[in-house]
Tab-separated table of C-alpha atoms in Angstrom:
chain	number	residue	atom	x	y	z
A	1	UNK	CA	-34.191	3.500	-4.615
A	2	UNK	CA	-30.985	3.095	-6.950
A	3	UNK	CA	-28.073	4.970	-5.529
A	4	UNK	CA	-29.513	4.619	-2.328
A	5	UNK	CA	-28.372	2.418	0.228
A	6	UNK	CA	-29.030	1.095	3.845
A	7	UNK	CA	-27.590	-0.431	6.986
A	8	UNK	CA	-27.442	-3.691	5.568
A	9	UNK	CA	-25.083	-2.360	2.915
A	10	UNK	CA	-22.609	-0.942	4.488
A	11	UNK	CA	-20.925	-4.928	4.519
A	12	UNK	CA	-17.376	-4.492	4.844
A	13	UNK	CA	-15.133	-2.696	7.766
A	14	UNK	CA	-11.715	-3.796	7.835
A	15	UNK	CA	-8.825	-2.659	9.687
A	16	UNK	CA	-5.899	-4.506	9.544
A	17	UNK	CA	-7.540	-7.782	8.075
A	18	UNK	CA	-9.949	-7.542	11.365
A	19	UNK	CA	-13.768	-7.635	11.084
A	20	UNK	CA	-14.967	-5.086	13.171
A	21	UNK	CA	-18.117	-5.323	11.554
A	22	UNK	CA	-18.367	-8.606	14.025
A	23	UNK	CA	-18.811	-6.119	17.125
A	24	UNK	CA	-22.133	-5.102	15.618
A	25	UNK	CA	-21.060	-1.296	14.903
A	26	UNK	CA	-24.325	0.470	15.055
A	27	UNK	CA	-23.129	4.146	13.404
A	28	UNK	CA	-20.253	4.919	11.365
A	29	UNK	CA	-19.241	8.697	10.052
A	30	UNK	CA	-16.749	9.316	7.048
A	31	UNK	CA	-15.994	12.830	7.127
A	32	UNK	CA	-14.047	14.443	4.203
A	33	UNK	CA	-13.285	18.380	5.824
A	34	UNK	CA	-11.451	20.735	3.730
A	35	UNK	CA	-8.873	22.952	5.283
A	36	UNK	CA	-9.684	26.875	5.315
A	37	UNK	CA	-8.382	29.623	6.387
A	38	UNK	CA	-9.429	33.269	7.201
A	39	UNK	CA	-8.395	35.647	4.645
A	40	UNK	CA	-10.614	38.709	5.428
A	41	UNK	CA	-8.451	41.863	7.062
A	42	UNK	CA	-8.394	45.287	8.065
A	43	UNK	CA	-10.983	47.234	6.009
A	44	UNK	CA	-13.183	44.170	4.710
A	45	UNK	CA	-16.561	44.231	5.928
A	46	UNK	CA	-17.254	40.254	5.793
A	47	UNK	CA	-15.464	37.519	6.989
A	48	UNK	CA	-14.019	35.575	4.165
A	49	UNK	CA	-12.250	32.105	3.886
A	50	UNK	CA	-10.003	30.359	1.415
A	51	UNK	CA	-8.632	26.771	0.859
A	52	UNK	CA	-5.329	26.221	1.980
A	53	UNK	CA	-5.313	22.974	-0.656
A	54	UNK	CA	-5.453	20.243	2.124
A	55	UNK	CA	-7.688	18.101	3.245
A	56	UNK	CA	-8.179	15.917	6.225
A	57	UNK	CA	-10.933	12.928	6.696
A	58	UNK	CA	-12.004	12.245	10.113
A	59	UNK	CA	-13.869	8.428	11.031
A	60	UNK	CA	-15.532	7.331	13.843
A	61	UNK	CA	-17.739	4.332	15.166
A	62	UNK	CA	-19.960	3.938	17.692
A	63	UNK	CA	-22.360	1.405	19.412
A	64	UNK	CA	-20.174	-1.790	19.346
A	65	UNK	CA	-20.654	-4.062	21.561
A	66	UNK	CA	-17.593	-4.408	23.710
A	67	UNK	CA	-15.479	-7.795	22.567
A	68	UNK	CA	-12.424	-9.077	24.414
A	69	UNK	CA	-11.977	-12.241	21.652
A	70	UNK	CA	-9.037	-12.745	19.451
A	71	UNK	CA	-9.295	-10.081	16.769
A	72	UNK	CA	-12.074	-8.614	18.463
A	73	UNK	CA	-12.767	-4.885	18.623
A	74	UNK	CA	-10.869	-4.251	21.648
A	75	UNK	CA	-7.865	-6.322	21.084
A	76	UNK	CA	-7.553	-4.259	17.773
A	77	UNK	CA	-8.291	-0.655	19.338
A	78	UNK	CA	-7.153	-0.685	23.091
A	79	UNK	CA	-3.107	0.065	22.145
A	80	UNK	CA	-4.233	2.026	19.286
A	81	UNK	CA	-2.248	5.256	19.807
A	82	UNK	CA	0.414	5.681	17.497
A	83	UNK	CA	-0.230	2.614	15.285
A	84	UNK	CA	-0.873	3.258	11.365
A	85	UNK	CA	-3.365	1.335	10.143
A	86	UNK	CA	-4.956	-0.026	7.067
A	87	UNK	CA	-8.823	0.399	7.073
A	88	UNK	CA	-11.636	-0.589	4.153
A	89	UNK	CA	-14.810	-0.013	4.313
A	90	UNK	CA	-17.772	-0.696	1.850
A	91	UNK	CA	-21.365	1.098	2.127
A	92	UNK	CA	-22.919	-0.112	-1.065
A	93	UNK	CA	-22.520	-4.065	-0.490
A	94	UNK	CA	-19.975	-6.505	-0.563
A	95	UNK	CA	-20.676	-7.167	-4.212
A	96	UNK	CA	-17.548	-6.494	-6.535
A	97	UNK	CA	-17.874	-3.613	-8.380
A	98	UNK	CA	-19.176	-1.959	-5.835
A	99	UNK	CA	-18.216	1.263	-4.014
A	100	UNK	CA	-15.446	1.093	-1.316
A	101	UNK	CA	-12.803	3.751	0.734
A	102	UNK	CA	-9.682	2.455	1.798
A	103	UNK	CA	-7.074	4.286	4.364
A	104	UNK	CA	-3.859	3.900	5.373
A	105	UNK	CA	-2.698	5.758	8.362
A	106	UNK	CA	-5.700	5.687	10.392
A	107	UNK	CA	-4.861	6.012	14.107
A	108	UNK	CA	-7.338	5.277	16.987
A	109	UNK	CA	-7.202	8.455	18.174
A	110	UNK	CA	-9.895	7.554	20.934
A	111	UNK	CA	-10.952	4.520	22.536
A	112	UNK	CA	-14.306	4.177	24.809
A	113	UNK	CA	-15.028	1.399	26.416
A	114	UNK	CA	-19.150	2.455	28.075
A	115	UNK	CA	-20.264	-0.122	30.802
A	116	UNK	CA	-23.873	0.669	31.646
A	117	UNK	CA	-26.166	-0.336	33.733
A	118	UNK	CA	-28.864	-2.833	32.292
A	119	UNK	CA	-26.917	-2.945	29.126
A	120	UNK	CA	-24.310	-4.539	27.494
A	121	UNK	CA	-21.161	-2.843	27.185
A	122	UNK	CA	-20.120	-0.928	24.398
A	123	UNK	CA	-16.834	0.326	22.456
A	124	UNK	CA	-16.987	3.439	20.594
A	125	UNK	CA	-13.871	4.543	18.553
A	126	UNK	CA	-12.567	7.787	16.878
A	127	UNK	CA	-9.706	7.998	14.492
A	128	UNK	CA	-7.614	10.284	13.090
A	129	UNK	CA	-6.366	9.866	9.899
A	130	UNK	CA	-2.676	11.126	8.375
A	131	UNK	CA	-2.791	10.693	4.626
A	132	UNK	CA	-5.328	10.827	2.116
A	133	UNK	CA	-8.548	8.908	1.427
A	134	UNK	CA	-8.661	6.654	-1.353
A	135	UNK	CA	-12.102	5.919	-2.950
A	136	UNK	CA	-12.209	2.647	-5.549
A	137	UNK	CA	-14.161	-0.348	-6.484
A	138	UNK	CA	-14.200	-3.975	-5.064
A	139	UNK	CA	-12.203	-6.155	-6.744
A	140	UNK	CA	-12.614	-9.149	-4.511
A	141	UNK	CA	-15.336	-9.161	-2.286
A	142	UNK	CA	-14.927	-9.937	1.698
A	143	UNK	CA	-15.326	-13.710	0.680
A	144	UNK	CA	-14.077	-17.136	1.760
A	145	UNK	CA	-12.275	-19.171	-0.559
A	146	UNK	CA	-10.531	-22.906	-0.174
A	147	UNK	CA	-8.263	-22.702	-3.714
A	148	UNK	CA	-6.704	-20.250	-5.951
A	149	UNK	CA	-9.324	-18.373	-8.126
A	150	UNK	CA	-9.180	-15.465	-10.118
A	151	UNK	CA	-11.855	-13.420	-10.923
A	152	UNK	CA	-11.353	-12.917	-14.515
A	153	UNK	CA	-11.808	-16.872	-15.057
A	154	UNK	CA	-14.953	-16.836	-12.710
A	155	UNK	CA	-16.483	-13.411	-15.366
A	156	UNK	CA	-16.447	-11.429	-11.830
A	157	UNK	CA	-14.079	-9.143	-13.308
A	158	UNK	CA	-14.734	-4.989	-12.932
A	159	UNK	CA	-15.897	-2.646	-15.979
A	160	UNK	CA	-14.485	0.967	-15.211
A	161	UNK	CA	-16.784	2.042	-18.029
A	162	UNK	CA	-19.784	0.723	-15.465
A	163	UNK	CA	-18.675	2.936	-12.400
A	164	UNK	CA	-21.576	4.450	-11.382
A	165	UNK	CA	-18.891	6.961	-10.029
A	166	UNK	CA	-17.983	8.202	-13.587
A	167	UNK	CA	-18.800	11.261	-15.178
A	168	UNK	CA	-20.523	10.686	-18.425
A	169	UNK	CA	-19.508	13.124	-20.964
A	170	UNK	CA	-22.056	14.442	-23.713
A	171	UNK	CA	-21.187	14.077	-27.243
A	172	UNK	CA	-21.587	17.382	-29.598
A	173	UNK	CA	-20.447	15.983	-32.757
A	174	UNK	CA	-18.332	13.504	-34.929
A	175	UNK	CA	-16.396	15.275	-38.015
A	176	UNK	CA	-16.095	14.101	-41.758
A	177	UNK	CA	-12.186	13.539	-41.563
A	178	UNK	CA	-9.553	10.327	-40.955
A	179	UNK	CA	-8.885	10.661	-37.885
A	180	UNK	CA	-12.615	11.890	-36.990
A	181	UNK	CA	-12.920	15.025	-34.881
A	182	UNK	CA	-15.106	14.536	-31.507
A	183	UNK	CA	-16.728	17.793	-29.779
A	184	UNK	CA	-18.170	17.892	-26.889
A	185	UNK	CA	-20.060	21.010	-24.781
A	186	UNK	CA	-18.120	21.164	-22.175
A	187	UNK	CA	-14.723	20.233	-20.808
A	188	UNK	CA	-13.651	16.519	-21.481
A	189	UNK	CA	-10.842	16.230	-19.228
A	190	UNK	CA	-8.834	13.528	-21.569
A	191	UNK	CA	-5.259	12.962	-21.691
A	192	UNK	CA	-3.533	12.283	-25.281
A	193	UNK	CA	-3.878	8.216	-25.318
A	194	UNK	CA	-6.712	7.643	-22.798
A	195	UNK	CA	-9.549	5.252	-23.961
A	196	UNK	CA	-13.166	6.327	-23.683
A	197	UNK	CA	-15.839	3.826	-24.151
A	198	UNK	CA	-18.705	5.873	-26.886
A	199	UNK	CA	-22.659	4.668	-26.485
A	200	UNK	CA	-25.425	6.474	-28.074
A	201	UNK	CA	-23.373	8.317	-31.001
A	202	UNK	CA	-25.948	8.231	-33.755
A	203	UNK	CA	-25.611	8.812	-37.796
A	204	UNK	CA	-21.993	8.665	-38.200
A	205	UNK	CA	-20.529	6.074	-40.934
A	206	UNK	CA	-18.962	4.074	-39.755
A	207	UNK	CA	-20.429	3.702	-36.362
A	208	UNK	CA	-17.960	5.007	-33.315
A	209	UNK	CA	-19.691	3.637	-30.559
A	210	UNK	CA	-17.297	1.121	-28.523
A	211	UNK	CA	-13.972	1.706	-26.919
A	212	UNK	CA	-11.847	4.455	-28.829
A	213	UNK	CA	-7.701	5.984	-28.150
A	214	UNK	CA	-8.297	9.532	-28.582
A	215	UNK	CA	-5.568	12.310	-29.087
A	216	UNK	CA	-6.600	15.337	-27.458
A	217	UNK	CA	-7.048	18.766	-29.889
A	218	UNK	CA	-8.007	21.078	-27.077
A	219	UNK	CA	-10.060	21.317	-24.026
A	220	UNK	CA	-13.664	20.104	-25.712
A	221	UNK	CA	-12.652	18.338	-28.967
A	222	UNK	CA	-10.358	15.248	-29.237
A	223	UNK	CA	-9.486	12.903	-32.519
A	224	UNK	CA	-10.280	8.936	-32.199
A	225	UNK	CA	-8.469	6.820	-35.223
A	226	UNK	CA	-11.469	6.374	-37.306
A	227	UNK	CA	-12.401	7.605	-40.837
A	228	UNK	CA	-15.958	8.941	-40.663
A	229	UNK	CA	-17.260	9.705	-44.032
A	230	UNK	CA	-20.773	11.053	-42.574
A	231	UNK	CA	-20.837	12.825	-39.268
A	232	UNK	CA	-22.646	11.905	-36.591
A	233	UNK	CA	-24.617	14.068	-33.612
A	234	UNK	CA	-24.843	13.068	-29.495
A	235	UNK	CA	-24.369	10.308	-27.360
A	236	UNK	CA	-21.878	10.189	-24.643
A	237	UNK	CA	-18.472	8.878	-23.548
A	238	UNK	CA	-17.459	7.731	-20.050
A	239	UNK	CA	-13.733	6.915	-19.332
A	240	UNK	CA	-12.417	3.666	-20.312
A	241	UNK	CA	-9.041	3.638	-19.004
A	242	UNK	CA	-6.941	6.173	-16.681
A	243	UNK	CA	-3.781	7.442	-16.713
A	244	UNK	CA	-2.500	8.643	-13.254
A	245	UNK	CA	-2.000	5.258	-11.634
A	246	UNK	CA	-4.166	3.886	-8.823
A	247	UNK	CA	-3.775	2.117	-4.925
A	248	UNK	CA	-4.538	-1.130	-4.337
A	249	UNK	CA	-5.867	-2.385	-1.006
A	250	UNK	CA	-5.552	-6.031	-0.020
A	251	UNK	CA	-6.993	-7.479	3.443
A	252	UNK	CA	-6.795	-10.988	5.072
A	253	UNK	CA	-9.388	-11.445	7.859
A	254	UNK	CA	-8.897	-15.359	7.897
A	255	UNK	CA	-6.724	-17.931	6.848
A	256	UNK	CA	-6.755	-21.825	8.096
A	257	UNK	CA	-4.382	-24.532	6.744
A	258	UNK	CA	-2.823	-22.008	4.263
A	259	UNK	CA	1.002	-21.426	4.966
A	260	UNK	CA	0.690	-18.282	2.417
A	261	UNK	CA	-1.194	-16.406	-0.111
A	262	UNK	CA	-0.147	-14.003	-2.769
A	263	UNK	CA	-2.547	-11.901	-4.161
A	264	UNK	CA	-2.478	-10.153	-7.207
A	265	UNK	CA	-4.327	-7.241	-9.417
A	266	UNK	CA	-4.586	-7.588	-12.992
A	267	UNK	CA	-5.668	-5.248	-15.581
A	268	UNK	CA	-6.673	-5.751	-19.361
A	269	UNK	CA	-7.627	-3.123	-22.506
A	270	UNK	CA	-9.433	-5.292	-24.432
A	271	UNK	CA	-10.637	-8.155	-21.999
A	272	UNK	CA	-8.985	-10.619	-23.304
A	273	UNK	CA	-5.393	-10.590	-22.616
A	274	UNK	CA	-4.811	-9.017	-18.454
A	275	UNK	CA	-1.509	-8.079	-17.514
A	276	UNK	CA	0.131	-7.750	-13.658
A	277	UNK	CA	-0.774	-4.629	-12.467
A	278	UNK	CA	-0.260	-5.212	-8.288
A	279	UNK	CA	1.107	-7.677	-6.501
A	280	UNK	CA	0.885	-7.855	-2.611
A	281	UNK	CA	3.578	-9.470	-1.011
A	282	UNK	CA	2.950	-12.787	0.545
A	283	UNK	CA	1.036	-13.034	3.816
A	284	UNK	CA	1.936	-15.440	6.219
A	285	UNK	CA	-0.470	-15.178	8.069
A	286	UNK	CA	-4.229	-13.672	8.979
A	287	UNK	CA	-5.249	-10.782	10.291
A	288	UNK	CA	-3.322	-9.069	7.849
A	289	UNK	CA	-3.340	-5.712	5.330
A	290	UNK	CA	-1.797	-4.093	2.212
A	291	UNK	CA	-1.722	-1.124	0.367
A	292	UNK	CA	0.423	-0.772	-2.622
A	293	UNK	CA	0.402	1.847	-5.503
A	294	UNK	CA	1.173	1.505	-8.848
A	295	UNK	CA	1.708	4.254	-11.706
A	296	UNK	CA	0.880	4.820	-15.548
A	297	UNK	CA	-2.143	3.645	-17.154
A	298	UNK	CA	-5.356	1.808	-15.213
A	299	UNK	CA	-6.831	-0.063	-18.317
A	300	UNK	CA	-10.449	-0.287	-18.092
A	301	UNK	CA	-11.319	-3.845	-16.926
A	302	UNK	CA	-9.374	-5.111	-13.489
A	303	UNK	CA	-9.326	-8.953	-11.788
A	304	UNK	CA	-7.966	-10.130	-8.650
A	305	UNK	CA	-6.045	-13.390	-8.571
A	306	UNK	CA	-5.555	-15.182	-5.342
A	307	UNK	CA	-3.051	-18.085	-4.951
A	308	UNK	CA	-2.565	-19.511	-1.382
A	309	UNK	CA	-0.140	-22.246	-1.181
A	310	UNK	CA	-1.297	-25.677	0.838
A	311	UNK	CA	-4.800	-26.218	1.763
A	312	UNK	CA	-7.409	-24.711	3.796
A	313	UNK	CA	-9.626	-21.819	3.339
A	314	UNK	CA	-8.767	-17.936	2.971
A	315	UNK	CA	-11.349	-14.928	3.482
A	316	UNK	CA	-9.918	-12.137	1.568
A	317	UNK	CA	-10.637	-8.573	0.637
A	318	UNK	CA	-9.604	-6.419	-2.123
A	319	UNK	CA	-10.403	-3.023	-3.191
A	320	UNK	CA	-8.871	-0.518	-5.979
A	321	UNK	CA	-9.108	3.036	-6.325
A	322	UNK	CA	-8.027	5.151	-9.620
A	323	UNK	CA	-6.373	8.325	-9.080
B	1	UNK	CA	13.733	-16.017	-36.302
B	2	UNK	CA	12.383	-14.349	-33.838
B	3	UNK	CA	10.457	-14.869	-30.359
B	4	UNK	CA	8.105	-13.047	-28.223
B	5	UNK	CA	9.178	-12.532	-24.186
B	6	UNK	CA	6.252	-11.412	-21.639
B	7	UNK	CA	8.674	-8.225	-19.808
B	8	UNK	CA	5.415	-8.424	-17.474
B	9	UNK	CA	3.252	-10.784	-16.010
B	10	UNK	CA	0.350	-12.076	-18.832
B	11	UNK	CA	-2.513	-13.954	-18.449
B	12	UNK	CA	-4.731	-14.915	-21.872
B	13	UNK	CA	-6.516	-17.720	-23.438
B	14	UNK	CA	-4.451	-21.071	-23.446
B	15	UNK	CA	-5.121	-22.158	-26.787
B	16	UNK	CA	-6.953	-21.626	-30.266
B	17	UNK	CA	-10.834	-22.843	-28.757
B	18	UNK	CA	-10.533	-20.825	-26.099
B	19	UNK	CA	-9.269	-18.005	-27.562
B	20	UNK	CA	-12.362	-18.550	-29.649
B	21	UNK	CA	-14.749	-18.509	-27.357
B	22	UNK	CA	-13.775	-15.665	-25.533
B	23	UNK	CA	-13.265	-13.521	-28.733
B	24	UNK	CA	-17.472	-14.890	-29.498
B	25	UNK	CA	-18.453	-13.783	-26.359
B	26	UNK	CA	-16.577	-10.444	-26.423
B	27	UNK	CA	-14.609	-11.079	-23.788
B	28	UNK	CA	-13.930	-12.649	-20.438
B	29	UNK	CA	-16.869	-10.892	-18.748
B	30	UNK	CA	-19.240	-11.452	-20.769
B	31	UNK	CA	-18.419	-15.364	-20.155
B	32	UNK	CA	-21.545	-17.165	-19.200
B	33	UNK	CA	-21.116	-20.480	-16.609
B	34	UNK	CA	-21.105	-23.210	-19.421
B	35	UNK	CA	-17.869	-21.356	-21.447
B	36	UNK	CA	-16.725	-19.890	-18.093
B	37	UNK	CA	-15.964	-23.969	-17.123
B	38	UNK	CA	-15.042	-24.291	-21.073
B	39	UNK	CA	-11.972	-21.950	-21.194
B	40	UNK	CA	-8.378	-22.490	-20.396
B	41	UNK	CA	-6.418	-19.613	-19.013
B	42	UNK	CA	-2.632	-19.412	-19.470
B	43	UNK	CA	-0.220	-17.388	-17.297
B	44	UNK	CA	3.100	-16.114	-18.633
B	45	UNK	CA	5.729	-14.245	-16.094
B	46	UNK	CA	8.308	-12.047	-16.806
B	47	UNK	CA	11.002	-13.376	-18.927
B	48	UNK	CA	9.041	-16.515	-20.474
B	49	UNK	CA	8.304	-16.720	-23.708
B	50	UNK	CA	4.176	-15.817	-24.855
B	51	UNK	CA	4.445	-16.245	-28.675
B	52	UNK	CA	0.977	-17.295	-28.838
B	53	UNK	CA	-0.504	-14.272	-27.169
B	54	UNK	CA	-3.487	-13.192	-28.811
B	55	UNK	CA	-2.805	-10.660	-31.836
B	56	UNK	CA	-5.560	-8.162	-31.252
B	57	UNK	CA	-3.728	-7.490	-27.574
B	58	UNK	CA	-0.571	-7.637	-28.842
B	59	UNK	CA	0.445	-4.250	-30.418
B	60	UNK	CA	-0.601	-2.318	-26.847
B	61	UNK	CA	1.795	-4.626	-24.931
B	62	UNK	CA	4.558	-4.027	-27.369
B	63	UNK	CA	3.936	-0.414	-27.803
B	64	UNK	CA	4.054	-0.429	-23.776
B	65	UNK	CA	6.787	-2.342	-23.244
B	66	UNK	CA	5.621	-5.272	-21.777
B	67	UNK	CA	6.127	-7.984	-24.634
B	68	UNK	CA	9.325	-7.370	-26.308
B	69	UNK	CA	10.699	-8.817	-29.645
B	70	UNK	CA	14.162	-10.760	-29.162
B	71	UNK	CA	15.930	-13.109	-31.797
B	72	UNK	CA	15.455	-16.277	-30.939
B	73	UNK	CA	19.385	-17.024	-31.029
B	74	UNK	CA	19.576	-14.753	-28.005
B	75	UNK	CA	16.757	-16.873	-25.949
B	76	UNK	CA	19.068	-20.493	-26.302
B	77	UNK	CA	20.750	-21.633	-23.762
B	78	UNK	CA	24.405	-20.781	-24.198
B	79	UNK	CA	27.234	-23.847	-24.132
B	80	UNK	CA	28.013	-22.909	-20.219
B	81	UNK	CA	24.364	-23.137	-19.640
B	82	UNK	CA	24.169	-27.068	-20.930
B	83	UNK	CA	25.040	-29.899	-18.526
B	84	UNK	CA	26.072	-32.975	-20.012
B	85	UNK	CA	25.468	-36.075	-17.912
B	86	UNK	CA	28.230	-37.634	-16.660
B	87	UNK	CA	27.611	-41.012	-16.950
B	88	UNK	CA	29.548	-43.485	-14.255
């Protein structure tokens, strides 16, 4: 059953640092609808459609039990109209690393509150979203936390060369030259100074397996800085860094005792050395939600780093999606 | 003489042992929970100086921008810069 996932999974659903995960959702749709329109006219025999390049996401919950508490489903949803929010949500586990989608400018665009008889009332909610979806990994998982910790220290830290979301890119050949020539069948989709991470390249001396710079030649060949004096056949490359910037989603479902908390993203080449990549301003305090985006280069391995000033305890989120 | 200033926010091993042990284990993720409570961590921000960060990362962050080379002359404190005590 890898890849697959069930109701217990889906672990995280955040909207502006609230848990509505609390009010026991019982279904949630993600919708992803591309735009078309009719392009068939006078003499065609067939309708016909094309893309108009946009796309819209639709979301909507239903089965929650109806919950008048403080942060509760309906004190979050009943004056929804017209608010942008922040929403997260996770379907493979609250486990860092994992999958997760993250939103801002979700609006509640409908709000039903279902009394019935012989049943506990419920609190179904459709949104409409204005801007795009962004889909990432969990940095920080929805987790509680009494001091400042960083995920790096703790070896929680995220491989982009493990995202099961990653296309993996066969290997045709290495070339006999300094800097060695890489082929590959089809397209590789590389920019001039993205890393790749090589596995399974076999007879080439030296060996180019490992985490390589290329410089792209043309659509399916690209150099990496090595001299290879035999040539090697096959194997495969997934992305190790990437190059078009990223989002990062922060949210704050708790915090007691704490009179702030800055949380930051960090990113790192080589795993050794990380560098500031994100940095949420402070929050003050809980329920609360960030998105920021950064540009330039994603390196391959990214950390969160929580620091809350005072003492208490802090359940944070934190999510980041490549672009 | 010259000095190495973080123009971005750095975080790396605090010192020769750890350095050491994260360089064995091929990096902070691959950490297991007896180095993991081992290493020391050191964070630079901008404008402080991170001579000792470690040389492998080094040449990226230059070639990006985000460690920069300045004479050390330039990093002193300057004469208006220095309080002298006045003693009563």
């Amino acid at each position: 059953m890898a890849g697959k996932y069930g109701a217990s999974s889906f672990s995280v659903l955040l909207i502006d640092g609230r848990n509505l995960l609390a009010a026991k959702v019982k279904n949630f749709t993600h919708k992803i609808i591309s735009l078309m329109e009719p392009s068939h006219g006078l003499g065609d025999g067939w309708e016909a459609s094309s893309p108009v390049g946009l796309q819209r996401a639709e979301l909507t919950q239903d089965g929650a039990f109806f919950d008048d508490t403080t942060n509760g489903i309906h004190e979050t949803m009943k004056a929804s109209e017209n608010v942008s929010r922040i929403l997260c949500f996770a379907f493979a586990g609250n486990i860092i690393g994992r999958s997760f989608v993250g939103i801002e400018g979700t609006y509640g665009m409908a709000y039903d509150v279902l009394g019935q008889r012989g049943a506990l009332t419920k609190a179904n909610v459709a949104y409409q979203v204005s801007g795009q979806v962004d889909r990432g990994q969990i940095i920080q998982d929805h987790a509680t936390k009494v001091a400042s910790w960083n995920t790096k220290s703790l070896g929680t830290q995220v491989d982009y060369s493990t995202d099961p979301a990653q296309t993996v890119i066969p290997i045709t050949s290495s070339s006999v030259a300094n800097p060695s020539t890489i082929t590959t069948p089809v397209s590789h989709g590389l920019v001039t100074g993205q890393r790749i991470v090589i596995s399974g390249h076999a007879g080439s001396t030296p060996a180019i397996n490992g985490q390589q710079t290329v410089t792209v030649v043309n659509a399916t060949q690209f150099t990496i800085p090595v001299n290879v004096t035999v040539g090697g056949t096959g194997g495969s490359f997934v992305r190790g860094s990437t190059a078009n910037g990223g989002v990062a989603y922060l949210q704050v479902s708790d915090m007691t005792g704490f009179t702030g908390f800055v949380g930051k993203v960090r990113s790192s080449a080589d795993d050794i050395t990380y560098a500031d990549l994100a940095t949420f301003t402070n929050v003050a305090a809980a329920p609360a939600a960030q998105r920021v985006t950064v540009n330039g280069t994603i390196d391959r391995y990214l950390s969160f780093d929580g620091a809350p000033t005072g003492s208490g305890s802090i359940t944070a989120f934190c999510g980041f999606a490549r672009a | 003489v010259t000095r190495l200033i973080a123009r971005r926010g750095l975080t790396y091993p605090a010192d020769p042992e750890s350095l050491q042990i994260v360089r064995d284990a091929g990096g902070f993720s691959q950490l297991d929970d007896f180095d993991i409570a081992r290493v020391r961590v050191k964070s630079v921000e901008p404008g402080e100086p991170c001579d000792d960060i470690p040389t492998e990362s080094l040449p990226l962050y230059l070639e990006r921008g985000d460690v920069e080379v300045v004479d050390a002359e330039l990093d002193q404190p300057s004469d208006d810069d220095i309080v002298t005590p006045v003693e009563e």
